[in-house]
PDB file of C-alpha atoms in Angstrom:
ATOM      1  CA  MET A 167       4.822 -21.074 112.309  1.00 43.00           C
ATOM      2  CA  LYS A 168       3.778 -20.868 108.671  1.00 45.00           C
ATOM      3  CA  PHE A 169       3.354 -24.218 106.918  1.00 51.00           C
ATOM      4  CA  GLU A 170       3.961 -24.264 103.191  1.00 52.00           C
ATOM      5  CA  LEU A 171       4.292 -27.056 100.659  1.00 59.00           C
ATOM      6  CA  GLN A 172       7.807 -27.489  99.325  1.00 68.00           C
ATOM      7  CA  THR A 173       6.596 -28.905  96.019  1.00 76.00           C
ATOM      8  CA  LEU A 174       4.389 -27.516  93.253  1.00 79.00           C
ATOM      9  CA  ASP A 175       0.737 -28.420  93.098  1.00 77.00           C
ATOM     10  CA  SER A 176       1.012 -28.815  89.347  1.00 81.00           C
ATOM     11  CA  TYR A 177       3.867 -29.305  86.893  1.00 83.00           C
ATOM     12  CA  GLU A 178       2.216 -27.873  83.783  1.00 88.00           C
ATOM     13  CA  ASP A 179       4.263 -25.563  81.591  1.00 88.00           C
ATOM     14  CA  ASP A 180       2.545 -22.457  82.950  1.00 89.00           C
ATOM     15  CA  ASP A 181       3.233 -23.530  86.540  1.00 89.00           C
ATOM     16  CA  LEU A 182       6.924 -24.049  85.801  1.00 90.00           C
ATOM     17  CA  VAL A 183       7.108 -20.659  84.114  1.00 89.00           C
ATOM     18  CA  GLU A 184       5.524 -18.999  87.155  1.00 90.00           C
ATOM     19  CA  GLU A 185       8.023 -20.750  89.427  1.00 89.00           C
ATOM     20  CA  LEU A 186      10.892 -19.419  87.322  1.00 88.00           C
ATOM     21  CA  LYS A 187       9.524 -15.887  87.688  1.00 88.00           C
ATOM     22  CA  ARG A 188       9.000 -16.326  91.456  1.00 89.00           C
ATOM     23  CA  VAL A 189      12.535 -17.517  92.076  1.00 87.00           C
ATOM     24  CA  SER A 190      13.952 -14.831  89.784  1.00 85.00           C
ATOM     25  CA  ASP A 191      12.287 -12.172  91.944  1.00 83.00           C
ATOM     26  CA  LEU A 192      13.740 -13.814  95.067  1.00 83.00           C
ATOM     27  CA  VAL A 193      17.360 -13.961  93.921  1.00 77.00           C
ATOM     28  CA  ASN A 194      17.177 -10.498  92.307  1.00 69.00           C
ATOM     29  CA  GLY A 195      19.958 -11.182  89.851  1.00 66.00           C
ATOM     30  CA  ARG A 196      21.273 -13.697  87.358  1.00 72.00           C
ATOM     31  CA  LEU A 197      19.137 -16.812  87.677  1.00 78.00           C
ATOM     32  CA  THR A 198      21.482 -19.801  87.465  1.00 79.00           C
ATOM     33  CA  MET A 199      20.392 -23.402  87.831  1.00 80.00           C
ATOM     34  CA  SER A 200      22.136 -23.678  91.200  1.00 78.00           C
ATOM     35  CA  LYS A 201      20.328 -20.586  92.558  1.00 81.00           C
ATOM     36  CA  PHE A 202      17.048 -21.908  91.173  1.00 85.00           C
ATOM     37  CA  ASP A 203      17.554 -25.282  92.910  1.00 84.00           C
ATOM     38  CA  GLU A 204      18.287 -23.502  96.202  1.00 84.00           C
ATOM     39  CA  HIS A 205      14.965 -21.618  96.255  1.00 85.00           C
ATOM     40  CA  SER A 206      12.599 -23.486  93.964  1.00 88.00           C
ATOM     41  CA  LYS A 207       9.942 -26.110  94.617  1.00 87.00           C
ATOM     42  CA  VAL A 208      10.981 -28.040  91.521  1.00 87.00           C
ATOM     43  CA  HIS A 209      14.446 -29.112  90.353  1.00 87.00           C
ATOM     44  CA  SER A 210      16.092 -27.299  87.462  1.00 84.00           C
ATOM     45  CA  SER A 211      16.499 -30.594  85.578  1.00 83.00           C
ATOM     46  CA  THR A 212      12.701 -30.849  85.331  1.00 86.00           C
ATOM     47  CA  VAL A 213      12.491 -27.346  83.906  1.00 86.00           C
ATOM     48  CA  ARG A 214      15.434 -27.924  81.592  1.00 83.00           C
ATOM     49  CA  ASN A 215      14.004 -31.135  80.191  1.00 82.00           C
ATOM     50  CA  ARG A 216      10.530 -29.686  79.758  1.00 86.00           C
ATOM     51  CA  PHE A 217      11.698 -26.704  77.695  1.00 84.00           C
ATOM     52  CA  ASN A 218      14.671 -28.353  75.997  1.00 79.00           C
ATOM     53  CA  GLY A 219      17.337 -26.318  77.751  1.00 76.00           C
ATOM     54  CA  TRP A 220      17.791 -23.833  80.574  1.00 77.00           C
ATOM     55  CA  GLY A 221      18.121 -20.877  78.224  1.00 76.00           C
ATOM     56  CA  ASN A 222      14.883 -21.794  76.446  1.00 80.00           C
ATOM     57  CA  ALA A 223      13.103 -22.011  79.801  1.00 83.00           C
ATOM     58  CA  LEU A 224      14.319 -18.552  80.783  1.00 83.00           C
ATOM     59  CA  GLU A 225      13.160 -17.107  77.477  1.00 81.00           C
ATOM     60  CA  LYS A 226       9.778 -18.789  77.932  1.00 84.00           C
ATOM     61  CA  ALA A 227       9.444 -17.007  81.296  1.00 84.00           C
ATOM     62  CA  GLY A 228      10.470 -13.680  79.778  1.00 81.00           C
ATOM     63  CA  LEU A 229      13.736 -13.720  81.685  1.00 78.00           C
ATOM     64  CA  GLY A 230      16.147 -14.222  78.772  1.00 64.00           C
ATOM     65  CA  ASP A 231      17.134 -10.569  78.475  1.00 52.00           C
ATOM     66  CA  GLU A 232      17.215 -10.089  82.249  1.00 48.00           C
ATOM     67  CA  VAL A 233      19.569 -12.960  83.040  1.00 44.00           C
ATOM     68  CA  SER A 234      21.572 -12.784  79.836  1.00 47.00           C
ATOM     69  CA  PRO A 235      21.624  -9.168  78.578  1.00 45.00           C
ATOM     70  CA  GLN A 236      24.685  -9.970  76.494  1.00 48.00           C
ATOM     71  CA  ALA A 237      22.389 -11.822  74.094  1.00 47.00           C
ATOM     72  CA  ARG A 238      21.098  -8.424  72.931  1.00 51.00           C
ATOM     73  CA  THR A 239      24.463  -6.783  72.406  1.00 65.00           C
ATOM     74  CA  ILE A 240      26.853  -9.632  71.641  1.00 76.00           C
ATOM     75  CA  THR A 241      28.087  -9.783  68.055  1.00 85.00           C
ATOM     76  CA  ASP A 242      27.920 -12.761  65.743  1.00 88.00           C
ATOM     77  CA  LYS A 243      31.699 -12.976  65.868  1.00 89.00           C
ATOM     78  CA  GLN A 244      31.609 -13.140  69.679  1.00 87.00           C
ATOM     79  CA  ILE A 245      29.000 -15.897  69.610  1.00 90.00           C
ATOM     80  CA  VAL A 246      31.232 -17.957  67.281  1.00 91.00           C
ATOM     81  CA  ALA A 247      34.210 -17.330  69.569  1.00 89.00           C
ATOM     82  CA  LEU A 248      32.150 -18.471  72.568  1.00 88.00           C
ATOM     83  CA  ALA A 249      31.246 -21.668  70.730  1.00 90.00           C
ATOM     84  CA  LYS A 250      34.941 -22.366  70.074  1.00 89.00           C
ATOM     85  CA  ASP A 251      35.884 -21.666  73.683  1.00 86.00           C
ATOM     86  CA  ILE A 252      33.156 -23.860  75.183  1.00 86.00           C
ATOM     87  CA  ALA A 253      33.942 -26.726  72.799  1.00 84.00           C
ATOM     88  CA  GLN A 254      37.578 -26.496  73.937  1.00 83.00           C
ATOM     89  CA  LYS A 255      36.620 -26.460  77.630  1.00 79.00           C
ATOM     90  CA  LEU A 256      34.388 -29.503  77.105  1.00 77.00           C
ATOM     91  CA  ASN A 257      37.044 -31.186  74.951  1.00 72.00           C
ATOM     92  CA  THR A 258      34.595 -32.007  72.186  1.00 74.00           C
ATOM     93  CA  VAL A 259      34.649 -31.526  68.422  1.00 73.00           C
ATOM     94  CA  PHE A 260      30.833 -31.480  68.227  1.00 77.00           C
ATOM     95  CA  LEU A 261      29.121 -28.851  70.413  1.00 84.00           C
ATOM     96  CA  THR A 262      25.351 -29.060  70.738  1.00 86.00           C
ATOM     97  CA  ASN A 263      23.028 -26.060  70.854  1.00 85.00           C
ATOM     98  CA  LYS A 264      21.854 -27.315  74.265  1.00 83.00           C
ATOM     99  CA  GLN A 265      25.414 -27.332  75.680  1.00 83.00           C
ATOM    100  CA  PHE A 266      25.980 -23.821  74.329  1.00 86.00           C
ATOM    101  CA  THR A 267      22.778 -22.520  75.941  1.00 82.00           C
ATOM    102  CA  GLN A 268      23.586 -24.148  79.291  1.00 78.00           C
ATOM    103  CA  HIS A 269      26.936 -22.380  79.398  1.00 78.00           C
ATOM    104  CA  THR A 270      25.952 -18.959  78.047  1.00 78.00           C
ATOM    105  CA  GLY A 271      22.230 -18.471  78.631  1.00 74.00           C
ATOM    106  CA  ILE A 272      21.924 -17.551  74.962  1.00 81.00           C
ATOM    107  CA  GLY A 273      18.884 -19.473  73.747  1.00 77.00           C
ATOM    108  CA  GLN A 274      17.998 -21.176  70.481  1.00 80.00           C
ATOM    109  CA  LYS A 275      15.757 -18.292  69.437  1.00 80.00           C
ATOM    110  CA  THR A 276      18.727 -15.906  69.402  1.00 82.00           C
ATOM    111  CA  ILE A 277      20.812 -18.376  67.408  1.00 88.00           C
ATOM    112  CA  LEU A 278      18.064 -18.847  64.812  1.00 87.00           C
ATOM    113  CA  ASN A 279      17.529 -15.106  64.459  1.00 84.00           C
ATOM    114  CA  ARG A 280      21.237 -14.443  64.001  1.00 86.00           C
ATOM    115  CA  PHE A 281      22.481 -17.437  62.007  1.00 89.00           C
ATOM    116  CA  GLY A 282      19.400 -19.279  60.719  1.00 88.00           C
ATOM    117  CA  SER A 283      20.594 -22.551  62.272  1.00 89.00           C
ATOM    118  CA  TRP A 284      22.968 -23.964  64.860  1.00 90.00           C
ATOM    119  CA  LYS A 285      24.784 -25.794  62.084  1.00 89.00           C
ATOM    120  CA  GLU A 286      25.900 -22.414  60.665  1.00 92.00           C
ATOM    121  CA  VAL A 287      27.459 -21.502  64.057  1.00 92.00           C
ATOM    122  CA  LEU A 288      29.407 -24.762  64.044  1.00 90.00           C
ATOM    123  CA  LYS A 289      30.632 -24.143  60.495  1.00 90.00           C
ATOM    124  CA  ARG A 290      31.910 -20.658  61.360  1.00 92.00           C
ATOM    125  CA  ALA A 291      33.545 -22.016  64.532  1.00 90.00           C
ATOM    126  CA  GLU A 292      35.199 -24.770  62.423  1.00 87.00           C
ATOM    127  CA  LEU A 293      33.585 -27.480  64.561  1.00 85.00           C
ATOM    128  CA  GLU A 294      31.965 -30.761  63.498  1.00 77.00           C
ATOM    129  CA  THR A 295      28.438 -30.257  62.163  1.00 71.00           C
ATOM    130  CA  VAL A 296      27.400 -33.905  62.254  1.00 62.00           C
ATOM    131  CA  ALA A 297      27.586 -36.106  65.376  1.00 56.00           C
ATOM    132  CA  LEU A 298      26.357 -39.392  63.938  1.00 48.00           C
ATOM    133  CA  GLY A 299      26.720 -41.496  60.843  1.00 50.00           C
ATOM    134  CA  ARG A 300      30.514 -41.784  60.661  1.00 57.00           C
ATOM    135  CA  ARG A 301      33.279 -43.985  61.943  1.00 76.00           C
ATOM    136  CA  TYR A 302      34.911 -42.910  65.185  1.00 83.00           C
ATOM    137  CA  SER A 303      38.536 -43.338  66.153  1.00 89.00           C
ATOM    138  CA  ASP A 304      39.553 -44.861  69.485  1.00 91.00           C
ATOM    139  CA  GLU A 305      40.530 -41.392  70.665  1.00 91.00           C
ATOM    140  CA  GLU A 306      37.064 -39.986  69.868  1.00 91.00           C
ATOM    141  CA  CYS A 307      35.385 -42.891  71.684  1.00 93.00           C
ATOM    142  CA  PHE A 308      37.589 -42.334  74.739  1.00 94.00           C
ATOM    143  CA  GLU A 309      36.994 -38.563  74.668  1.00 92.00           C
ATOM    144  CA  ASN A 310      33.248 -39.224  74.658  1.00 93.00           C
ATOM    145  CA  ILE A 311      33.555 -41.501  77.697  1.00 95.00           C
ATOM    146  CA  LEU A 312      35.554 -38.859  79.562  1.00 93.00           C
ATOM    147  CA  ASN A 313      33.011 -36.173  78.711  1.00 90.00           C
ATOM    148  CA  LEU A 314      30.197 -38.377  79.991  1.00 92.00           C
ATOM    149  CA  TRP A 315      32.139 -39.145  83.170  1.00 92.00           C
ATOM    150  CA  MET A 316      32.557 -35.421  83.744  1.00 89.00           C
ATOM    151  CA  HIS A 317      28.895 -34.750  82.950  1.00 88.00           C
ATOM    152  CA  TYR A 318      27.551 -37.295  85.424  1.00 89.00           C
ATOM    153  CA  GLY A 319      30.364 -37.169  87.993  1.00 90.00           C
ATOM    154  CA  ARG A 320      30.519 -40.967  87.939  1.00 91.00           C
ATOM    155  CA  GLN A 321      31.127 -43.884  85.595  1.00 93.00           C
ATOM    156  CA  PRO A 322      28.574 -43.554  82.768  1.00 93.00           C
ATOM    157  CA  ASN A 323      26.250 -46.445  81.959  1.00 93.00           C
ATOM    158  CA  TYR A 324      25.336 -47.998  78.634  1.00 93.00           C
ATOM    159  CA  ALA A 325      21.910 -46.325  78.355  1.00 91.00           C
ATOM    160  CA  GLU A 326      23.498 -42.886  78.646  1.00 92.00           C
ATOM    161  CA  LEU A 327      25.327 -43.402  75.300  1.00 92.00           C
ATOM    162  CA  LYS A 328      21.933 -42.912  73.607  1.00 87.00           C
ATOM    163  CA  GLN A 329      21.265 -39.419  74.930  1.00 88.00           C
ATOM    164  CA  PRO A 330      23.064 -36.044  75.080  1.00 86.00           C
ATOM    165  CA  PRO A 331      25.733 -35.100  75.801  1.00 87.00           C
ATOM    166  CA  SER A 332      27.012 -38.354  74.271  1.00 91.00           C
ATOM    167  CA  ASN A 333      28.354 -37.771  70.749  1.00 88.00           C
ATOM    168  CA  VAL A 334      29.199 -41.427  70.040  1.00 90.00           C
ATOM    169  CA  GLY A 335      26.513 -44.088  69.872  1.00 87.00           C
ATOM    170  CA  ALA A 336      26.516 -47.473  71.573  1.00 88.00           C
ATOM    171  CA  LYS A 337      27.126 -49.353  68.315  1.00 85.00           C
ATOM    172  CA  ALA A 338      30.584 -47.803  67.960  1.00 88.00           C
ATOM    173  CA  TYR A 339      31.659 -49.246  71.315  1.00 91.00           C
ATOM    174  CA  ILE A 340      30.097 -52.669  70.828  1.00 87.00           C
ATOM    175  CA  GLY A 341      31.552 -52.958  67.320  1.00 84.00           C
ATOM    176  CA  ARG A 342      35.045 -51.887  68.504  1.00 88.00           C
ATOM    177  CA  TRP A 343      35.365 -53.706  71.843  1.00 91.00           C
ATOM    178  CA  GLY A 344      32.551 -56.290  71.919  1.00 88.00           C
ATOM    179  CA  SER A 345      30.818 -54.899  75.062  1.00 91.00           C
ATOM    180  CA  TRP A 346      30.416 -51.679  77.007  1.00 93.00           C
ATOM    181  CA  ARG A 347      32.298 -53.136  79.982  1.00 93.00           C
ATOM    182  CA  LYS A 348      35.313 -53.934  77.789  1.00 93.00           C
ATOM    183  CA  ALA A 349      35.155 -50.437  76.282  1.00 94.00           C
ATOM    184  CA  LEU A 350      35.275 -48.903  79.766  1.00 95.00           C
ATOM    185  CA  ARG A 351      38.241 -51.110  80.668  1.00 94.00           C
ATOM    186  CA  ALA A 352      40.017 -50.006  77.486  1.00 95.00           C
ATOM    187  CA  PHE A 353      39.317 -46.350  78.366  1.00 94.00           C
ATOM    188  CA  VAL A 354      40.808 -46.662  81.843  1.00 93.00           C
ATOM    189  CA  GLU A 355      43.859 -48.502  80.519  1.00 93.00           C
ATOM    190  CA  ASN A 356      44.346 -45.874  77.809  1.00 91.00           C
ATOM    191  CA  ALA A 357      44.027 -42.987  80.282  1.00 89.00           C
ATOM    192  CA  SER A 358      46.519 -44.647  82.639  1.00 85.00           C
ATOM    193  CA  ASN A 359      49.000 -45.417  79.871  1.00 82.00           C
ATOM    194  CA  THR A 360      48.765 -41.888  78.471  1.00 68.00           C
ATOM    195  CA  ASP A 361      49.470 -40.385  81.883  1.00 59.00           C
ATOM    196  CA  LYS A 362      52.356 -42.812  82.457  1.00 60.00           C
ATOM    197  CA  ALA A 363      53.851 -41.931  79.069  1.00 54.00           C
ATOM    198  CA  ASN A 364      53.707 -38.226  79.949  1.00 56.00           C
ATOM    199  CA  GLN A 365      55.511 -38.887  83.232  1.00 55.00           C
ATOM    200  CA  GLU A 366      58.209 -40.957  81.509  1.00 47.00           C
ATOM    201  CA  THR A 367      58.765 -38.198  78.973  1.00 45.00           C
ATOM    202  CA  GLU A 368      59.460 -35.740  81.779  1.00 45.00           C
ATOM    203  CA  VAL A 369      61.862 -38.166  83.497  1.00 42.00           C
ATOM    204  CA  ASN A 370      63.795 -38.820  80.307  1.00 45.00           C
ATOM    205  CA  LYS A 371      64.472 -35.153  79.470  1.00 43.00           C
ATOM    206  CA  PRO A 372      68.061 -34.551  78.237  1.00 45.00           C
ATOM    207  CA  SER A 373      70.431 -33.901  81.171  1.00 42.00           C
ATOM    208  CA  GLU A 374      71.208 -30.366  80.023  1.00 43.00           C
ATOM    209  CA  LEU A 375      67.483 -29.551  80.354  1.00 38.00           C
ATOM    210  CA  LYS A 376      66.904 -31.186  83.745  1.00 40.00           C
ATOM    211  CA  GLU A 377      67.425 -27.990  85.706  1.00 41.00           C
ATOM    212  CA  GLU A 378      64.845 -26.189  83.630  1.00 43.00           C
ATOM    213  CA  TYR A 379      62.223 -28.914  84.195  1.00 42.00           C
ATOM    214  CA  GLU A 380      63.001 -29.412  87.892  1.00 47.00           C
ATOM    215  CA  GLY A 381      61.983 -25.838  88.649  1.00 49.00           C
ATOM    216  CA  THR A 382      58.705 -24.129  87.746  1.00 51.00           C
ATOM    217  CA  PRO A 383      56.929 -26.213  85.089  1.00 55.00           C
ATOM    218  CA  LYS A 384      57.525 -24.750  81.630  1.00 59.00           C
ATOM    219  CA  GLN A 385      54.455 -23.745  79.610  1.00 57.00           C
ATOM    220  CA  ALA A 386      53.752 -26.280  76.864  1.00 56.00           C
ATOM    221  CA  LYS A 387      53.280 -25.246  73.251  1.00 56.00           C
ATOM    222  CA  SER A 388      49.551 -26.024  73.479  1.00 60.00           C
ATOM    223  CA  ARG A 389      47.039 -25.521  76.275  1.00 66.00           C
ATOM    224  CA  SER A 390      45.313 -28.777  75.237  1.00 77.00           C
ATOM    225  CA  LEU A 391      45.392 -31.448  77.959  1.00 86.00           C
ATOM    226  CA  SER A 392      45.780 -35.143  77.223  1.00 87.00           C
ATOM    227  CA  LEU A 393      42.976 -37.539  78.111  1.00 90.00           C
ATOM    228  CA  GLY A 394      45.195 -39.152  80.736  1.00 89.00           C
ATOM    229  CA  ILE A 395      45.943 -35.849  82.489  1.00 91.00           C
ATOM    230  CA  ARG A 396      42.283 -34.804  82.499  1.00 91.00           C
ATOM    231  CA  TYR A 397      41.168 -38.150  83.893  1.00 92.00           C
ATOM    232  CA  LYS A 398      43.901 -38.024  86.528  1.00 92.00           C
ATOM    233  CA  ILE A 399      42.817 -34.554  87.708  1.00 94.00           C
ATOM    234  CA  LEU A 400      39.138 -35.571  87.831  1.00 93.00           C
ATOM    235  CA  VAL A 401      39.929 -38.662  89.903  1.00 92.00           C
ATOM    236  CA  ARG A 402      42.262 -36.686  92.162  1.00 95.00           C
ATOM    237  CA  ASP A 403      39.577 -34.058  92.870  1.00 95.00           C
ATOM    238  CA  ASN A 404      36.825 -36.726  93.228  1.00 94.00           C
ATOM    239  CA  PHE A 405      34.821 -35.327  90.283  1.00 93.00           C
ATOM    240  CA  ARG A 406      33.905 -32.290  92.432  1.00 94.00           C
ATOM    241  CA  CYS A 407      34.430 -28.544  92.079  1.00 94.00           C
ATOM    242  CA  VAL A 408      37.302 -27.742  94.449  1.00 95.00           C
ATOM    243  CA  ILE A 409      35.768 -24.343  95.268  1.00 94.00           C
ATOM    244  CA  CYS A 410      32.064 -25.020  95.947  1.00 94.00           C
ATOM    245  CA  GLY A 411      32.166 -28.805  96.274  1.00 94.00           C
ATOM    246  CA  ARG A 412      29.401 -29.478  93.760  1.00 93.00           C
ATOM    247  CA  SER A 413      29.383 -32.705  91.724  1.00 92.00           C
ATOM    248  CA  PRO A 414      27.100 -33.790  88.872  1.00 91.00           C
ATOM    249  CA  ALA A 415      26.532 -37.050  90.737  1.00 88.00           C
ATOM    250  CA  ILE A 416      24.806 -35.137  93.574  1.00 90.00           C
ATOM    251  CA  ASN A 417      23.935 -31.729  92.139  1.00 89.00           C
ATOM    252  CA  LEU A 418      22.096 -32.340  88.848  1.00 84.00           C
ATOM    253  CA  GLY A 419      22.974 -29.862  86.137  1.00 84.00           C
ATOM    254  CA  THR A 420      26.501 -29.241  87.458  1.00 89.00           C
ATOM    255  CA  ILE A 421      29.048 -29.083  84.633  1.00 88.00           C
ATOM    256  CA  LEU A 422      32.713 -29.747  85.410  1.00 90.00           C
ATOM    257  CA  HIS A 423      35.784 -28.276  83.708  1.00 89.00           C
ATOM    258  CA  ILE A 424      39.522 -28.764  84.073  1.00 92.00           C
ATOM    259  CA  ASP A 425      40.874 -25.315  84.983  1.00 91.00           C
ATOM    260  CA  HIS A 426      44.340 -23.735  84.952  1.00 90.00           C
ATOM    261  CA  ILE A 427      44.911 -22.179  88.421  1.00 91.00           C
ATOM    262  CA  LEU A 428      47.392 -19.732  86.910  1.00 90.00           C
ATOM    263  CA  ALA A 429      45.677 -18.848  83.638  1.00 83.00           C
ATOM    264  CA  TRP A 430      47.235 -20.137  80.418  1.00 77.00           C
ATOM    265  CA  SER A 431      47.124 -16.581  79.051  1.00 79.00           C
ATOM    266  CA  LYS A 432      49.350 -15.490  81.959  1.00 84.00           C
ATOM    267  CA  GLY A 433      51.949 -18.245  81.529  1.00 84.00           C
ATOM    268  CA  GLY A 434      50.256 -21.060  83.481  1.00 84.00           C
ATOM    269  CA  SER A 435      51.484 -24.584  82.709  1.00 87.00           C
ATOM    270  CA  ASN A 436      49.727 -27.889  82.090  1.00 87.00           C
ATOM    271  CA  ASP A 437      51.410 -29.460  85.114  1.00 90.00           C
ATOM    272  CA  PRO A 438      48.901 -31.240  87.417  1.00 91.00           C
ATOM    273  CA  SER A 439      49.914 -28.849  90.226  1.00 92.00           C
ATOM    274  CA  ASN A 440      48.442 -26.012  88.145  1.00 93.00           C
ATOM    275  CA  LEU A 441      45.224 -27.861  87.296  1.00 94.00           C
ATOM    276  CA  ARG A 442      42.013 -28.323  89.247  1.00 95.00           C
ATOM    277  CA  VAL A 443      38.359 -29.265  88.751  1.00 94.00           C
ATOM    278  CA  LEU A 444      35.849 -26.406  88.738  1.00 92.00           C
ATOM    279  CA  CYS A 445      32.139 -26.299  87.998  1.00 91.00           C
ATOM    280  CA  SER A 446      31.013 -24.010  85.162  1.00 88.00           C
ATOM    281  CA  ASP A 447      29.661 -21.354  87.545  1.00 89.00           C
ATOM    282  CA  CYS A 448      32.948 -21.047  89.436  1.00 90.00           C
ATOM    283  CA  ASN A 449      35.065 -21.315  86.272  1.00 84.00           C
ATOM    284  CA  PHE A 450      33.217 -18.778  84.134  1.00 81.00           C
ATOM    285  CA  GLY A 451      33.010 -16.415  87.079  1.00 73.00           C
ATOM    286  CA  LYS A 452      36.806 -16.526  87.353  1.00 55.00           C
ATOM    287  CA  GLY A 453      37.850 -15.445  83.858  1.00 46.00           C
ATOM    288  CA  ASP A 454      41.643 -15.447  83.749  1.00 47.00           C
ATOM    289  CA  ASN A 455      42.075 -14.179  87.308  1.00 47.00           C
ATOM    290  CA  HIS A 456      44.293 -16.105  89.710  1.00 42.00           C
ATOM    291  CA  GLU A 457      41.667 -16.480  92.411  1.00 41.00           C
ATOM    292  CA  ILE A 458      37.937 -16.409  92.989  1.00 35.00           C
ATOM    293  CA  ALA A 459      36.878 -13.540  95.204  1.00 29.00           C
TER     294      ALA A 459
END
């Protein structure tokens, strides 16, 4: 039997880079955080935090082109479109460069070379370019709580308002509701009331339209999902990917999305029966197909 340490002897930058290269050779393909965690002697969160993002870490190890060849051929227009799409999937009006890199593997170096700054990408994508220094509406505060809940796979705590991916600072919640606990209670009540209002709207459809709504759910005018619906689906699926079972609360680095089972582009509805929780790896691997192979 061969005995081998399951941890690194050193956690210097060079040692982390060498571990990235070693695992990349093992998996012989696209090096995702989940694959890295499966084979590595150090968790991907350590690497991600050290190099300020997974994409930056891959570029540091010389793996950027290997794991994300699209960064060499993708157009500026496609990068802007990706930013819009990811912001929509995360239900945020302010997308960080770190979030973009985590989802695409396209690092900060590529963004700087193409656009000069991340702010320019946000401008072209018609997204918010400033996250702080303004007043937030109740809806924005609740959206931020939901995004944090999805990010951590559990109820977020007060300290986590001060770090990404939070887009709203602690002062906004204290000033609005008096305490973080009261803000959380207001969020849950709002999510529940929104979901209840949606249900009542369906029940009170005009009688001549009942038959239409009692059959296959009709596609709404917008693919956007209300906060109440998203929270309901997350709770129903236990904040876990329904395909691979991963949850941010257990598997660090896991990013959850609300996915249409029958793709919106193919006529899928926003009915809860057509919605599910997927992690980013399972969701982006699916495209607009009906099933994961």
